[in-house]
Structures are given as C-alpha cells and as structure tokens.
Amino acid sequence: MLDLKKTPWWDGAGQGVLALIERNRLSRPVVVGLAGSSLLATRLALNHPDKIRAAVLIDGNVYLPFRSLANPDWPATPEERPAVLMRQPGIIGVLQELMLPLLLTSRESAEARVKLMPVPQITVNLRDETRARAIATSAAAGSDPRAYRYNTELFSSDLRGEFGRLKTPLLELLAIHDDNSPGQGNSTPAEWGEIKLRYPSIPLTVVPFENTRSYLTEEAPQELDRAIEAFLAGRPVEGRRSAEMAARPSPRGAVLQQLGATKISITYGRPQVSKRQIWGQLVPYNRLWRAGANEATYITLSSDVLIEGQKLAAGSYALFTIPTENEWTVIFNRVPGQWGHFYYNPEYDALRVKVKPQTAEHQEWLSYDFELLSPTSASVVIRWEKMKLPIRVELEQPKAASGN
C-alpha cells in the first residue's frame, strides 16, 4: 500500500546495484545518476562510502520543493510533506497501479501517444524535438504501471538533511536552462545552493552548464566528458559558460553604485504596468514578492554595510519583499540561483528590515536607482506604478579609539 514515509522501491533499486557490484567484483565504482535516478546515486554515496568511489549527478534532484499548507510562502516541513503530496494532481496517477494490471505498452501505441504530446512537454529536457520524441517513445514502449512508485517516492524524499555525513566525493552537473526552455526557472539551482550553504565543508562540487537542458549527455557531451574526467582526476571542474537570453516581456536591468570603496550592484527583471492594477492585486499584500520579474532580484555588496541601520555582511543576496499598504518588509536571503520567490526558504535569511512606501509619479517599468547620494550613504529606491520604496544603505563608520 502507498506509504509516503517509506521508499521500498528505491531501497530495492539500491540493493540491486550493491548486488551487481558484488556479483561482478567491482572495486568501488563510480555511480552516475541522470535526473530522477540521481536520488539513487546520492543514497549510495551517503550510505555506502566503502562501496562507492564517487557519485556523479547529471542535473539531479535530491529534494522537490512543495510549499507549506500553513504558509504558501514557506517550504513544507517534513511533517507536512505527506499531506501536501496527497494534494498534488500527479500523485493520483500513483494509485492507478492499484487498479491496472501489469501491462507493457506496444511500440505502436507508444508512438501514437508521444505523437500527440505538445512540443513544450517533449522538449523540456532536450532541445532536439526529433531526438526527444524518439527517447520518449522508447521509454513509453517499455513502461510499467508500477514505475509510478519511483516517482512517488522521489516526490516524498528529502535528502538535504543527510548531506552532513557525506564522505564520498559527489559532483552535481547543473543544467541552467536556456531562455526558450519550458524547464527554465526550476528549483534545482536553489536546491544545491541551500545544500552548499548548510554544509560548506563536505566533498560536494556543483558545476553549472548554462544554456542547456537536462539531458547534458545530448546537449553538451564533450563538456560533460571533460567535467567528469577532471572531477575523477581531482582537478578543477569546468562546466559551460554561455548564457544566452531571448527577448523577454520583462527585460533584465542592472544598476551599479560605489560608496567609498564599496561597490553595490543590483540585477533584476523589469515588469511593465501595462494598465494593470499592481498593488494588492498583481502583487498581493502580505505575500512574498520577488521585487522584479523572472529570476530573483540580487544585490551584491563588496564589503559590509548598514541597511536601515542594521549590519549586512559583504556578499550576494536575493532581495524579496512582503508589501502591505503602510509598511514593507525587505528581506535579504543568502541562497544563490533562485527563480523568483517560488523556492524561498526563510531559514537562509540574512536580514529583514521594515521600510515605509511612498507615493510617487507614475513609473511604467519597474526600476532600481540610487538616490540621496553622499560619500558614505545612499538610498536604494524601488519605483513602480505610483509607488517608491527607499531603502537606506550606509557604510560602517570605524569606531573611535578609546583613550586611557
């Protein structure tokens, strides 16, 4: 019976791999997981460092984000996760195995089914539509209704808390989807950003492959081979740095300001008002907002500063807000690689401050600017529609030496 607190199918898969190693007398092989099977590769690395030399995850997940039932702006707790999962439409498919006999789909019916699938669904993992349909057809032709179990157990799993005991070197090759990909904006970059923040000293290497989709074996085979070779040889690992951006309804923007020797930069998406009601409707009150569009807004500080009088250390932060009619909460969050606010986790907040919004002249495109400049201070001002929000930034002044 379905039990979202147990993973008997993935447990069995792990036992099968260990039996394969034993039967073939393999001496600490490298295990590789692609997409969903990364869960298995990670479990083997965590639980059997004596049997596994290293693990390579190709755009792998060890946690799928679901939002809390009590507060949709926060991630679901482990205790909430089973209840949240049962509300997901995809989980209903799992129950089909209780009603369907074990059936093998014919090649003809698989081809017919895949032919009807829309292009975005087919190309989410691979840009080449013809090749993607061929892979999907092969998978469907060999499908088994019981395979729903693997997906369900994957959805219910959360290995993040177990990485503190990782001893086996692990490489995550992270697909950063191109702008035209239906898979753009997924949770994977933020997931691995959280793990790196929580456990900075574990043998985990995360390498981005920009402008790709999930099947790096097809999208970037040569770079993939070089990355794995370097990892296993103990050399620095390089991925792919070739970010390309398509035309967007909300274009990217960036501003830079220097205060003394401190550089402050902000990157953000610029949505348009376009005759919409913004405050309280498009941007709801009392809910988390990314303060921009598309990717999360990021502010980068080259040295420590004071934000509204409170210290914030040098670094790069995702900037979120919680608007209300009379007062906003401004949040600086440490997790890199976030898309919007959909994967926000308050556990990694570095600072929260309260700021009052002000009425302003109409601003059609959202903007960030620096105003009220002095040699040691400025206001970061968010403007959109008929609102502006000034956030005070100051350099820390050195304390005067005390006399004897």
PDB file of N, CA, C and O in Angstrom, residues 337-375:
ATOM      1  N   GLY A 337      20.989  31.452  -7.028  1.00  0.00           N
ATOM      2  CA  GLY A 337      20.347  30.703  -8.107  1.00  0.00           C
ATOM      3  C   GLY A 337      18.848  30.574  -8.007  1.00  0.00           C
ATOM      4  O   GLY A 337      18.262  29.665  -8.605  1.00  0.00           O
ATOM      5  N   GLN A 338      18.164  31.471  -7.297  1.00  0.00           N
ATOM      6  CA  GLN A 338      16.713  31.343  -7.157  1.00  0.00           C
ATOM      7  C   GLN A 338      15.987  31.944  -8.348  1.00  0.00           C
ATOM      8  O   GLN A 338      16.427  32.907  -8.958  1.00  0.00           O
ATOM      9  N   TRP A 339      14.848  31.323  -8.662  1.00  0.00           N
ATOM     10  CA  TRP A 339      13.962  31.852  -9.707  1.00  0.00           C
ATOM     11  C   TRP A 339      12.751  32.462  -9.013  1.00  0.00           C
ATOM     12  O   TRP A 339      11.958  31.766  -8.381  1.00  0.00           O
ATOM     13  N   GLY A 340      12.599  33.767  -9.157  1.00  0.00           N
ATOM     14  CA  GLY A 340      11.503  34.416  -8.466  1.00  0.00           C
ATOM     15  C   GLY A 340      11.573  34.149  -6.972  1.00  0.00           C
ATOM     16  O   GLY A 340      12.637  34.019  -6.386  1.00  0.00           O
ATOM     17  N   HIS A 341      10.389  34.035  -6.370  1.00  0.00           N
ATOM     18  CA  HIS A 341      10.327  33.754  -4.930  1.00  0.00           C
ATOM     19  C   HIS A 341       9.778  32.355  -4.659  1.00  0.00           C
ATOM     20  O   HIS A 341       9.473  32.022  -3.519  1.00  0.00           O
ATOM     21  N   PHE A 342       9.699  31.530  -5.685  1.00  0.00           N
ATOM     22  CA  PHE A 342       8.969  30.273  -5.567  1.00  0.00           C
ATOM     23  C   PHE A 342       9.702  29.239  -4.725  1.00  0.00           C
ATOM     24  O   PHE A 342       9.097  28.275  -4.273  1.00  0.00           O
ATOM     25  N   TYR A 343      11.019  29.393  -4.537  1.00  0.00           N
ATOM     26  CA  TYR A 343      11.787  28.425  -3.766  1.00  0.00           C
ATOM     27  C   TYR A 343      12.411  29.078  -2.534  1.00  0.00           C
ATOM     28  O   TYR A 343      13.368  28.565  -1.965  1.00  0.00           O
ATOM     29  N   TYR A 344      11.836  30.191  -2.140  1.00  0.00           N
ATOM     30  CA  TYR A 344      12.340  30.932  -0.987  1.00  0.00           C
ATOM     31  C   TYR A 344      12.260  30.093   0.285  1.00  0.00           C
ATOM     32  O   TYR A 344      11.262  29.430   0.561  1.00  0.00           O
ATOM     33  N   ASN A 345      13.339  30.145   1.074  1.00  0.00           N
ATOM     34  CA  ASN A 345      13.389  29.449   2.351  1.00  0.00           C
ATOM     35  C   ASN A 345      13.861  30.440   3.409  1.00  0.00           C
ATOM     36  O   ASN A 345      15.015  30.894   3.370  1.00  0.00           O
ATOM     37  N   PRO A 346      13.011  30.797   4.368  1.00  0.00           N
ATOM     38  CA  PRO A 346      13.396  31.809   5.366  1.00  0.00           C
ATOM     39  C   PRO A 346      14.532  31.368   6.269  1.00  0.00           C
ATOM     40  O   PRO A 346      15.139  32.205   6.949  1.00  0.00           O
ATOM     41  N   GLU A 347      14.854  30.073   6.271  1.00  0.00           N
ATOM     42  CA  GLU A 347      15.968  29.586   7.090  1.00  0.00           C
ATOM     43  C   GLU A 347      17.273  30.277   6.717  1.00  0.00           C
ATOM     44  O   GLU A 347      18.184  30.384   7.538  1.00  0.00           O
ATOM     45  N   TYR A 348      17.360  30.770   5.461  1.00  0.00           N
ATOM     46  CA  TYR A 348      18.604  31.364   4.978  1.00  0.00           C
ATOM     47  C   TYR A 348      18.521  32.882   4.866  1.00  0.00           C
ATOM     48  O   TYR A 348      19.316  33.493   4.167  1.00  0.00           O
ATOM     49  N   ASP A 349      17.582  33.494   5.565  1.00  0.00           N
ATOM     50  CA  ASP A 349      17.528  34.957   5.603  1.00  0.00           C
ATOM     51  C   ASP A 349      18.738  35.490   6.363  1.00  0.00           C
ATOM     52  O   ASP A 349      19.065  35.014   7.459  1.00  0.00           O
ATOM     53  N   ALA A 350      19.388  36.494   5.786  1.00  0.00           N
ATOM     54  CA  ALA A 350      20.494  37.162   6.477  1.00  0.00           C
ATOM     55  C   ALA A 350      20.017  38.387   7.230  1.00  0.00           C
ATOM     56  O   ALA A 350      20.585  38.755   8.266  1.00  0.00           O
ATOM     57  N   LEU A 351      18.951  39.037   6.719  1.00  0.00           N
ATOM     58  CA  LEU A 351      18.471  40.268   7.336  1.00  0.00           C
ATOM     59  C   LEU A 351      17.052  40.562   6.866  1.00  0.00           C
ATOM     60  O   LEU A 351      16.708  40.299   5.704  1.00  0.00           O
ATOM     61  N   ARG A 352      16.250  41.105   7.788  1.00  0.00           N
ATOM     62  CA  ARG A 352      14.928  41.652   7.461  1.00  0.00           C
ATOM     63  C   ARG A 352      14.836  43.052   8.055  1.00  0.00           C
ATOM     64  O   ARG A 352      15.221  43.256   9.206  1.00  0.00           O
ATOM     65  N   VAL A 353      14.323  43.990   7.258  1.00  0.00           N
ATOM     66  CA  VAL A 353      14.117  45.348   7.750  1.00  0.00           C
ATOM     67  C   VAL A 353      12.732  45.821   7.340  1.00  0.00           C
ATOM     68  O   VAL A 353      12.141  45.305   6.386  1.00  0.00           O
ATOM     69  N   LYS A 354      12.216  46.816   8.059  1.00  0.00           N
ATOM     70  CA  LYS A 354      10.918  47.421   7.757  1.00  0.00           C
ATOM     71  C   LYS A 354      11.131  48.779   7.094  1.00  0.00           C
ATOM     72  O   LYS A 354      11.959  49.578   7.542  1.00  0.00           O
ATOM     73  N   VAL A 355      10.391  49.017   6.006  1.00  0.00           N
ATOM     74  CA  VAL A 355      10.518  50.277   5.265  1.00  0.00           C
ATOM     75  C   VAL A 355       9.122  50.735   4.876  1.00  0.00           C
ATOM     76  O   VAL A 355       8.258  49.917   4.523  1.00  0.00           O
ATOM     77  N   LYS A 356       8.895  52.048   4.882  1.00  0.00           N
ATOM     78  CA  LYS A 356       7.584  52.595   4.521  1.00  0.00           C
ATOM     79  C   LYS A 356       7.574  53.024   3.051  1.00  0.00           C
ATOM     80  O   LYS A 356       8.475  53.747   2.608  1.00  0.00           O
ATOM     81  N   PRO A 357       6.564  52.591   2.301  1.00  0.00           N
ATOM     82  CA  PRO A 357       6.451  53.025   0.893  1.00  0.00           C
ATOM     83  C   PRO A 357       5.985  54.472   0.811  1.00  0.00           C
ATOM     84  O   PRO A 357       5.385  55.007   1.752  1.00  0.00           O
ATOM     85  N   GLN A 358       6.282  55.102  -0.323  1.00  0.00           N
ATOM     86  CA  GLN A 358       5.891  56.492  -0.550  1.00  0.00           C
ATOM     87  C   GLN A 358       5.164  56.618  -1.877  1.00  0.00           C
ATOM     88  O   GLN A 358       5.396  55.843  -2.805  1.00  0.00           O
ATOM     89  N   THR A 359       4.273  57.588  -1.961  1.00  0.00           N
ATOM     90  CA  THR A 359       3.579  57.883  -3.212  1.00  0.00           C
ATOM     91  C   THR A 359       4.539  58.600  -4.155  1.00  0.00           C
ATOM     92  O   THR A 359       5.344  59.442  -3.720  1.00  0.00           O
ATOM     93  N   ALA A 360       4.482  58.265  -5.450  1.00  0.00           N
ATOM     94  CA  ALA A 360       5.400  58.863  -6.429  1.00  0.00           C
ATOM     95  C   ALA A 360       4.689  59.016  -7.762  1.00  0.00           C
ATOM     96  O   ALA A 360       3.564  58.520  -7.955  1.00  0.00           O
ATOM     97  N   GLU A 361       5.352  59.718  -8.680  1.00  0.00           N
ATOM     98  CA  GLU A 361       4.817  59.839 -10.033  1.00  0.00           C
ATOM     99  C   GLU A 361       4.830  58.472 -10.715  1.00  0.00           C
ATOM    100  O   GLU A 361       5.596  57.577 -10.351  1.00  0.00           O
ATOM    101  N   HIS A 362       3.980  58.333 -11.712  1.00  0.00           N
ATOM    102  CA  HIS A 362       3.827  57.046 -12.382  1.00  0.00           C
ATOM    103  C   HIS A 362       5.142  56.575 -13.010  1.00  0.00           C
ATOM    104  O   HIS A 362       5.843  57.336 -13.674  1.00  0.00           O
ATOM    105  N   GLN A 363       5.472  55.309 -12.756  1.00  0.00           N
ATOM    106  CA  GLN A 363       6.652  54.665 -13.336  1.00  0.00           C
ATOM    107  C   GLN A 363       6.164  53.412 -14.056  1.00  0.00           C
ATOM    108  O   GLN A 363       5.748  52.450 -13.430  1.00  0.00           O
ATOM    109  N   GLU A 364       6.207  53.419 -15.401  1.00  0.00           N
ATOM    110  CA  GLU A 364       5.637  52.320 -16.182  1.00  0.00           C
ATOM    111  C   GLU A 364       6.439  51.023 -16.040  1.00  0.00           C
ATOM    112  O   GLU A 364       5.872  49.945 -15.894  1.00  0.00           O
ATOM    113  N   TRP A 365       7.761  51.125 -16.090  1.00  0.00           N
ATOM    114  CA  TRP A 365       8.630  49.940 -15.966  1.00  0.00           C
ATOM    115  C   TRP A 365       9.307  49.976 -14.608  1.00  0.00           C
ATOM    116  O   TRP A 365       9.883  50.996 -14.219  1.00  0.00           O
ATOM    117  N   LEU A 366       9.264  48.876 -13.887  1.00  0.00           N
ATOM    118  CA  LEU A 366       9.909  48.820 -12.581  1.00  0.00           C
ATOM    119  C   LEU A 366      11.388  49.196 -12.709  1.00  0.00           C
ATOM    120  O   LEU A 366      12.059  48.789 -13.663  1.00  0.00           O
ATOM    121  N   SER A 367      11.901  49.937 -11.750  1.00  0.00           N
ATOM    122  CA  SER A 367      13.301  50.351 -11.791  1.00  0.00           C
ATOM    123  C   SER A 367      13.901  50.356 -10.400  1.00  0.00           C
ATOM    124  O   SER A 367      13.196  50.496  -9.390  1.00  0.00           O
ATOM    125  N   TYR A 368      15.220  50.187 -10.361  1.00  0.00           N
ATOM    126  CA  TYR A 368      16.025  50.374  -9.156  1.00  0.00           C
ATOM    127  C   TYR A 368      16.992  51.511  -9.431  1.00  0.00           C
ATOM    128  O   TYR A 368      17.635  51.543 -10.484  1.00  0.00           O
ATOM    129  N   ASP A 369      17.100  52.426  -8.495  1.00  0.00           N
ATOM    130  CA  ASP A 369      18.025  53.554  -8.629  1.00  0.00           C
ATOM    131  C   ASP A 369      18.673  53.845  -7.280  1.00  0.00           C
ATOM    132  O   ASP A 369      18.197  53.393  -6.231  1.00  0.00           O
ATOM    133  N   PHE A 370      19.752  54.643  -7.332  1.00  0.00           N
ATOM    134  CA  PHE A 370      20.415  55.129  -6.122  1.00  0.00           C
ATOM    135  C   PHE A 370      20.155  56.622  -6.015  1.00  0.00           C
ATOM    136  O   PHE A 370      20.448  57.384  -6.954  1.00  0.00           O
ATOM    137  N   GLU A 371      19.604  57.051  -4.892  1.00  0.00           N
ATOM    138  CA  GLU A 371      19.283  58.455  -4.682  1.00  0.00           C
ATOM    139  C   GLU A 371      19.838  58.917  -3.339  1.00  0.00           C
ATOM    140  O   GLU A 371      20.317  58.107  -2.531  1.00  0.00           O
ATOM    141  N   LEU A 372      19.762  60.221  -3.095  1.00  0.00           N
ATOM    142  CA  LEU A 372      20.250  60.834  -1.855  1.00  0.00           C
ATOM    143  C   LEU A 372      21.687  60.409  -1.570  1.00  0.00           C
ATOM    144  O   LEU A 372      22.049  59.990  -0.463  1.00  0.00           O
ATOM    145  N   LEU A 373      22.506  60.533  -2.613  1.00  0.00           N
ATOM    146  CA  LEU A 373      23.892  60.089  -2.507  1.00  0.00           C
ATOM    147  C   LEU A 373      24.724  61.013  -1.625  1.00  0.00           C
ATOM    148  O   LEU A 373      24.569  62.234  -1.661  1.00  0.00           O
ATOM    149  N   SER A 374      25.617  60.396  -0.848  1.00  0.00           N
ATOM    150  CA  SER A 374      26.667  61.104  -0.130  1.00  0.00           C
ATOM    151  C   SER A 374      27.906  60.226  -0.213  1.00  0.00           C
ATOM    152  O   SER A 374      27.823  59.092  -0.699  1.00  0.00           O
ATOM    153  N   PRO A 375      29.053  60.694   0.223  1.00  0.00           N
ATOM    154  CA  PRO A 375      30.247  59.838   0.155  1.00  0.00           C
ATOM    155  C   PRO A 375      30.118  58.525   0.917  1.00  0.00           C
ATOM    156  O   PRO A 375      30.824  57.563   0.625  1.00  0.00           O
TER     157      PRO A 375
END
